[in-house]
C-alpha atoms as a PDB file:
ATOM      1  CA  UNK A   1      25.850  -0.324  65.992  1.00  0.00           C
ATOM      2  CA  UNK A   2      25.306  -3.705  66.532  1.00  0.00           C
ATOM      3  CA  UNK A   3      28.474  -6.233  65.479  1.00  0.00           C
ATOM      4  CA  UNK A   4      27.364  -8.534  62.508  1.00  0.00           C
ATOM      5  CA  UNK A   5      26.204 -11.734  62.970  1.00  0.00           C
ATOM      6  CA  UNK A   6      27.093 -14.690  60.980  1.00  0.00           C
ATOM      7  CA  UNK A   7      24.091 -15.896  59.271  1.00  0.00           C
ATOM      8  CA  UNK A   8      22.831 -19.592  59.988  1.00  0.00           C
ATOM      9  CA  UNK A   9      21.706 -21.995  57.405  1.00  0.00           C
ATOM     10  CA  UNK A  10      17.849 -22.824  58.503  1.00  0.00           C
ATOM     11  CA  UNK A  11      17.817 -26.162  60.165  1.00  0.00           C
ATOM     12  CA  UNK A  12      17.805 -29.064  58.323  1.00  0.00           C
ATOM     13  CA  UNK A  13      19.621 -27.140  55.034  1.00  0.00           C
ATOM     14  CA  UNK A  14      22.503 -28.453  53.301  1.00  0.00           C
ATOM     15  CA  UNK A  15      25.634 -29.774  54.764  1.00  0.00           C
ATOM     16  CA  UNK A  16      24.614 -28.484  58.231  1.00  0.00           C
ATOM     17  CA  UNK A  17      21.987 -31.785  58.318  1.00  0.00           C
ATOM     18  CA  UNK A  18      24.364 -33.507  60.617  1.00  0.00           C
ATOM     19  CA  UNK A  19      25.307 -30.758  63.058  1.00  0.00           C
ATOM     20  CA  UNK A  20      21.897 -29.564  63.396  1.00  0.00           C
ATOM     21  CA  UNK A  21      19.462 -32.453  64.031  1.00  0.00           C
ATOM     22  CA  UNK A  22      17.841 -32.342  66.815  1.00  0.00           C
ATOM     23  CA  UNK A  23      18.968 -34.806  70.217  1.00  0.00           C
ATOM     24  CA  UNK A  24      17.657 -37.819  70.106  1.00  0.00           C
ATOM     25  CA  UNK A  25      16.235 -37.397  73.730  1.00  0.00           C
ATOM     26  CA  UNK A  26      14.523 -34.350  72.821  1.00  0.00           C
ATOM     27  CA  UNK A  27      10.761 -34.875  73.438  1.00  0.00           C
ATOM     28  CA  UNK A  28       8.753 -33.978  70.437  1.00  0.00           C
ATOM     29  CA  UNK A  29       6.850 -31.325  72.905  1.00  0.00           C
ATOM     30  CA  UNK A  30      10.547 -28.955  72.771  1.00  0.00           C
ATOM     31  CA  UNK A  31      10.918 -29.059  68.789  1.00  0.00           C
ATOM     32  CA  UNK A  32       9.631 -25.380  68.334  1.00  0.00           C
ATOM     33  CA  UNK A  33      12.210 -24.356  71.054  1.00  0.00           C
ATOM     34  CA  UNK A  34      14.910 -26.522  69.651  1.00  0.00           C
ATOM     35  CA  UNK A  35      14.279 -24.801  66.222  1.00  0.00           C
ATOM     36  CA  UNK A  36      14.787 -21.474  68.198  1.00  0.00           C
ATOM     37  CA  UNK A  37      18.180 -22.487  69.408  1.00  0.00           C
ATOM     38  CA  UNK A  38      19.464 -23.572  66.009  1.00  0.00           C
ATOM     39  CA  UNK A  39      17.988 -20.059  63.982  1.00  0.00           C
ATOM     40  CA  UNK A  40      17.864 -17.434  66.664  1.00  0.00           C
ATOM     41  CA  UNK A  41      19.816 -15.204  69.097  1.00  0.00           C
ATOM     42  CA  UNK A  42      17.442 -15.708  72.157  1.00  0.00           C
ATOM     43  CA  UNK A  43      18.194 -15.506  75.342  1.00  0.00           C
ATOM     44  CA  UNK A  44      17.513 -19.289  77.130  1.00  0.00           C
ATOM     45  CA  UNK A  45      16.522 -20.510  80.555  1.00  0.00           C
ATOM     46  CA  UNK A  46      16.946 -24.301  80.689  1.00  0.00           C
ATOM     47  CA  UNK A  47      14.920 -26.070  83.325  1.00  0.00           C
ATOM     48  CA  UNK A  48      15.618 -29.097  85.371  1.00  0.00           C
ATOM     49  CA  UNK A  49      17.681 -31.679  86.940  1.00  0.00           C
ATOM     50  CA  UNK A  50      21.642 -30.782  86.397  1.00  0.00           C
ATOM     51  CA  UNK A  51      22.128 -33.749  84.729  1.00  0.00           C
ATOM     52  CA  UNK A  52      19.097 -32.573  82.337  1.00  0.00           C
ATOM     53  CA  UNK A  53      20.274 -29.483  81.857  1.00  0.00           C
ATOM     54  CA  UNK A  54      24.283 -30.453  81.059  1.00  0.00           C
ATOM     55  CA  UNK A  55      22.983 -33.127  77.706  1.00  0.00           C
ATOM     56  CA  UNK A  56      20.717 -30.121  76.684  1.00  0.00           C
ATOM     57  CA  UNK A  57      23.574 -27.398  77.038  1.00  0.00           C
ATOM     58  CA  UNK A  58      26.027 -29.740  75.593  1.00  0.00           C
ATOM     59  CA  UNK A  59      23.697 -30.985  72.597  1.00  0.00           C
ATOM     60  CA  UNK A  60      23.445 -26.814  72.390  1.00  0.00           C
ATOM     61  CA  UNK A  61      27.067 -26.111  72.244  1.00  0.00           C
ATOM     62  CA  UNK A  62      27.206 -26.593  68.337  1.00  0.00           C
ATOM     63  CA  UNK A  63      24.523 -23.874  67.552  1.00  0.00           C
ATOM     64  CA  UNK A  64      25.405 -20.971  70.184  1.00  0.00           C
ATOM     65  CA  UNK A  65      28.148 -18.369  69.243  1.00  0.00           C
ATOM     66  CA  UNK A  66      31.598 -18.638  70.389  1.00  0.00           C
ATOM     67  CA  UNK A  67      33.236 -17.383  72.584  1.00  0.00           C
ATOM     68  CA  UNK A  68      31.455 -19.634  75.055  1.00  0.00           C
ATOM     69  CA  UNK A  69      31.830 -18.313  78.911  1.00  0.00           C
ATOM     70  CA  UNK A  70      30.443 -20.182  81.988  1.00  0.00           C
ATOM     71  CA  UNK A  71      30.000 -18.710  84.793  1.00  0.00           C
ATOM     72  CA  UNK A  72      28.557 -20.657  88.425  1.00  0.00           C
ATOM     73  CA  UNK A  73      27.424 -18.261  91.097  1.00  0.00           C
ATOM     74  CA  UNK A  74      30.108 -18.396  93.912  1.00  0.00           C
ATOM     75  CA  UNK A  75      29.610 -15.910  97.466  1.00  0.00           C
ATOM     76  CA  UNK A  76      32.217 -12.912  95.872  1.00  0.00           C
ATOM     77  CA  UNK A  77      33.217 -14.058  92.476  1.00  0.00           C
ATOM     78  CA  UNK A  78      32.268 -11.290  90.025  1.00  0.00           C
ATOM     79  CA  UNK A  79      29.581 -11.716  87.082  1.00  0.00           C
ATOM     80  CA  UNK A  80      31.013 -11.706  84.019  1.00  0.00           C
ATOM     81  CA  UNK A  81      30.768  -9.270  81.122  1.00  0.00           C
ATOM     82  CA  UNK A  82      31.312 -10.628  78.100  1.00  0.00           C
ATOM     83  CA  UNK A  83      31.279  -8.378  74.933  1.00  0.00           C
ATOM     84  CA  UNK A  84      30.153 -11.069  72.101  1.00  0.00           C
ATOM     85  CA  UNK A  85      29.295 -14.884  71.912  1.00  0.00           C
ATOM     86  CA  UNK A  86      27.198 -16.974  74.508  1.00  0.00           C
ATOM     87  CA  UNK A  87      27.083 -16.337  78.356  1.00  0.00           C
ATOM     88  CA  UNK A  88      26.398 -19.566  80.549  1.00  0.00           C
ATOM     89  CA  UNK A  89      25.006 -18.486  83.673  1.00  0.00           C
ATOM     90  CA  UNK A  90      24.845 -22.063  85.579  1.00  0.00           C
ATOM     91  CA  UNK A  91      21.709 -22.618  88.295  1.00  0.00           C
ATOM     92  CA  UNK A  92      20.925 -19.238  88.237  1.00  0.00           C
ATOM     93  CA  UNK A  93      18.492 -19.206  91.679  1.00  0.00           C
ATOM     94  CA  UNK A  94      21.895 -19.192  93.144  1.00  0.00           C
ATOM     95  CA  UNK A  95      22.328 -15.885  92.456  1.00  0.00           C
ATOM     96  CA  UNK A  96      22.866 -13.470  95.399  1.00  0.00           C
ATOM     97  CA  UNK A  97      20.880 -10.258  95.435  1.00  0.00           C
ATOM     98  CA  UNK A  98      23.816  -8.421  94.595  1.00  0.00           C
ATOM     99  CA  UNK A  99      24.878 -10.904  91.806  1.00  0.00           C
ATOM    100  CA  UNK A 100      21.411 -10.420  90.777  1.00  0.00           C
ATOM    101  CA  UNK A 101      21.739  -6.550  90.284  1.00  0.00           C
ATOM    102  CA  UNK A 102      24.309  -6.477  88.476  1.00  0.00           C
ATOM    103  CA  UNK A 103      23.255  -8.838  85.960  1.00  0.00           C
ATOM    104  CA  UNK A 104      19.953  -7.145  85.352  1.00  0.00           C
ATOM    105  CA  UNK A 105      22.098  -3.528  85.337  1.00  0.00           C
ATOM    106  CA  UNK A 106      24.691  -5.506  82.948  1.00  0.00           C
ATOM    107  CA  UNK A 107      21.900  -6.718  80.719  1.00  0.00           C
ATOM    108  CA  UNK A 108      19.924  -3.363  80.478  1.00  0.00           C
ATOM    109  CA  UNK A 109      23.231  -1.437  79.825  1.00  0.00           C
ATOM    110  CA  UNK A 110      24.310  -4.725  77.200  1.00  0.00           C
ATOM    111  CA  UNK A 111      21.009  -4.327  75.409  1.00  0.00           C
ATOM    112  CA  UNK A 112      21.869  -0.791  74.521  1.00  0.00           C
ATOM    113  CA  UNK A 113      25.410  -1.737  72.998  1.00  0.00           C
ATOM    114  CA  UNK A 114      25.182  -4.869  71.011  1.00  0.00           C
ATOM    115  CA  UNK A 115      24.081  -8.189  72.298  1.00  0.00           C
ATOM    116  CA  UNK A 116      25.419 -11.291  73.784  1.00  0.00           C
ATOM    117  CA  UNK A 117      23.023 -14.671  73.708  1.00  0.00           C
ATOM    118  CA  UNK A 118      22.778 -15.641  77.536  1.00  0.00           C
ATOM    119  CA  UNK A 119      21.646 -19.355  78.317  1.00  0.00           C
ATOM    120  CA  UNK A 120      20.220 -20.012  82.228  1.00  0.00           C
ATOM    121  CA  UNK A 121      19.786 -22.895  83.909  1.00  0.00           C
ATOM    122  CA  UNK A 122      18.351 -24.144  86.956  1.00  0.00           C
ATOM    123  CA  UNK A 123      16.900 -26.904  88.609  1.00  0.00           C
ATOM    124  CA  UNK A 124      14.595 -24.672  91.116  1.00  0.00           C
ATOM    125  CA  UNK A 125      11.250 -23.073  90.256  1.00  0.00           C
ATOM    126  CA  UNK A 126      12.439 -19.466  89.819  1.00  0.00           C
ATOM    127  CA  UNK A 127       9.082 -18.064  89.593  1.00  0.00           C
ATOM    128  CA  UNK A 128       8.135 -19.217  92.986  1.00  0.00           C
ATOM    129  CA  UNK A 129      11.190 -17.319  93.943  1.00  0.00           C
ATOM    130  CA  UNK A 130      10.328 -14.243  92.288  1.00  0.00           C
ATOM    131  CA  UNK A 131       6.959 -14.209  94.621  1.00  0.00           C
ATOM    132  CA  UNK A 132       8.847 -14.502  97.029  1.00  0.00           C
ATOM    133  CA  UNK A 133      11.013 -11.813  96.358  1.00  0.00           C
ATOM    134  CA  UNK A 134      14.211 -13.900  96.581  1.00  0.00           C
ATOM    135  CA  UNK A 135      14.639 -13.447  92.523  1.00  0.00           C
ATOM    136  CA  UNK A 136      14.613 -10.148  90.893  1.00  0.00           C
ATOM    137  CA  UNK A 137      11.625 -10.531  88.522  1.00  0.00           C
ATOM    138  CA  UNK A 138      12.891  -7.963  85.770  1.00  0.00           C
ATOM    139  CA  UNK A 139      15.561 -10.568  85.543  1.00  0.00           C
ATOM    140  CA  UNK A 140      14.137 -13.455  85.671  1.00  0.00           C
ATOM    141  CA  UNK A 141      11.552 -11.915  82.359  1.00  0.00           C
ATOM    142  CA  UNK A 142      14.892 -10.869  80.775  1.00  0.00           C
ATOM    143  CA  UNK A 143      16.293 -14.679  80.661  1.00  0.00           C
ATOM    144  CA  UNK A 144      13.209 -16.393  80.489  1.00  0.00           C
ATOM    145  CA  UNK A 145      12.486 -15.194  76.300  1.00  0.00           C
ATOM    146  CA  UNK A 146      12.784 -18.663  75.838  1.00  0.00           C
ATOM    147  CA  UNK A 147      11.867 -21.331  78.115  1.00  0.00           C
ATOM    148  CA  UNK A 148      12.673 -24.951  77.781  1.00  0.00           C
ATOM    149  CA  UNK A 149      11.386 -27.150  80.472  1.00  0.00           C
ATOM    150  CA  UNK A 150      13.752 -30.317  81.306  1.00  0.00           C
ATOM    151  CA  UNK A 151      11.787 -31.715  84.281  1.00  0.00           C
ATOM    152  CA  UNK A 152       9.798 -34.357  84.237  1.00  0.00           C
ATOM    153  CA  UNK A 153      12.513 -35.820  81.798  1.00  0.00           C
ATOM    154  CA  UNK A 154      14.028 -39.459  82.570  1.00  0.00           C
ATOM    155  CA  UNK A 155      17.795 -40.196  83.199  1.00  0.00           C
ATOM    156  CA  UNK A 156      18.431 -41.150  79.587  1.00  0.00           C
ATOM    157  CA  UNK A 157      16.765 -37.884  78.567  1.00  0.00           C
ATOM    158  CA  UNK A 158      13.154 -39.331  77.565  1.00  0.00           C
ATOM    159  CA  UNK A 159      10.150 -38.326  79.125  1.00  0.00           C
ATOM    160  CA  UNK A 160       9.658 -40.155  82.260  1.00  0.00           C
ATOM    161  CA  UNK A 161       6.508 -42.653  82.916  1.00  0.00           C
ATOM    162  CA  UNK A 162       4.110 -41.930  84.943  1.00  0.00           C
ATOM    163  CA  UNK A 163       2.251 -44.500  86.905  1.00  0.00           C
ATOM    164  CA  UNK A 164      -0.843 -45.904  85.985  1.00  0.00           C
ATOM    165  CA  UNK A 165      -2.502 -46.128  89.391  1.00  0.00           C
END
């Protein structure tokens, strides 16, 4: 049985105006995926720069459920397992093939039981590494349900101008 979920006002409802507007460097391109943030329980993969990735995680934070557990891939430290809230799995290409097998054999088994709301991020192009065959691509399908794409975003978070020539 799957634990009960607190239900979330829809964004933009009553006194949870304030706490749910969107960023004010979100580009008006990621509003649908913003939305999906704030009234679902997807799983994320957030895509850019670092810096990119820590204002969207942080402008996030609010809207994902607690407990909050971040995990960066280090040679020998063991995935975690959480059994409810929000997983932070931080530049996930750095995975190593055997970090990457147990997260996809944690997240099948997981799926079965109940379900925890894991956020990615990473500043490399995963897909080119799944053609590779450096990234497993069962897992990257499994964090990819939601995709929001960071790059091409400007220090300050706006989009960043392209040249006219």
């Amino acid at each position: 049985m799957l634990p009960r979920r607190h239900s979330r006002p829809a964004l933009g409802s009553g006194a949870e105006v304030a706490t749910r507007q969107r960023p004010v460097f979100l580009p008006s391109h990621l509003r649908a995926e913003w939305d999906a943030v704030c009234q679902g329980h997807h799983n994320f993969l957030l895509v850019g720069t670092p810096p990119a990735t820590n204002r969207m995680l942080a402008a996030m934070t609010p809207h994902l459920d607690e407990p909050l557990q971040r995990y960066g891939p280090k040679a020998g430290l063991p995935l975690p397992e959480p059994a409810e809230g929000t997983l932070i799995l931080l530049e996930v290409a750095m995975l190593d093939a055997k970090q990457q097998a147990e997260l996809l054999r944690w997240l099948d088994e997981f799926d079965q039981r109940s379900h925890v709301q894991v956020i990615s991020t990473t500043s490399k192009p995963l897909f080119s590494l799944v053609e590779k065959g450096a990234f497993l691509g069962d897992l990257y399908y499994k964090l990819n349900v939601v995709r929001i794409d960071l790059i091409g975003l400007g220090s300050a978070g706006r989009p960043a101008r392209l040249p006219l020539d």
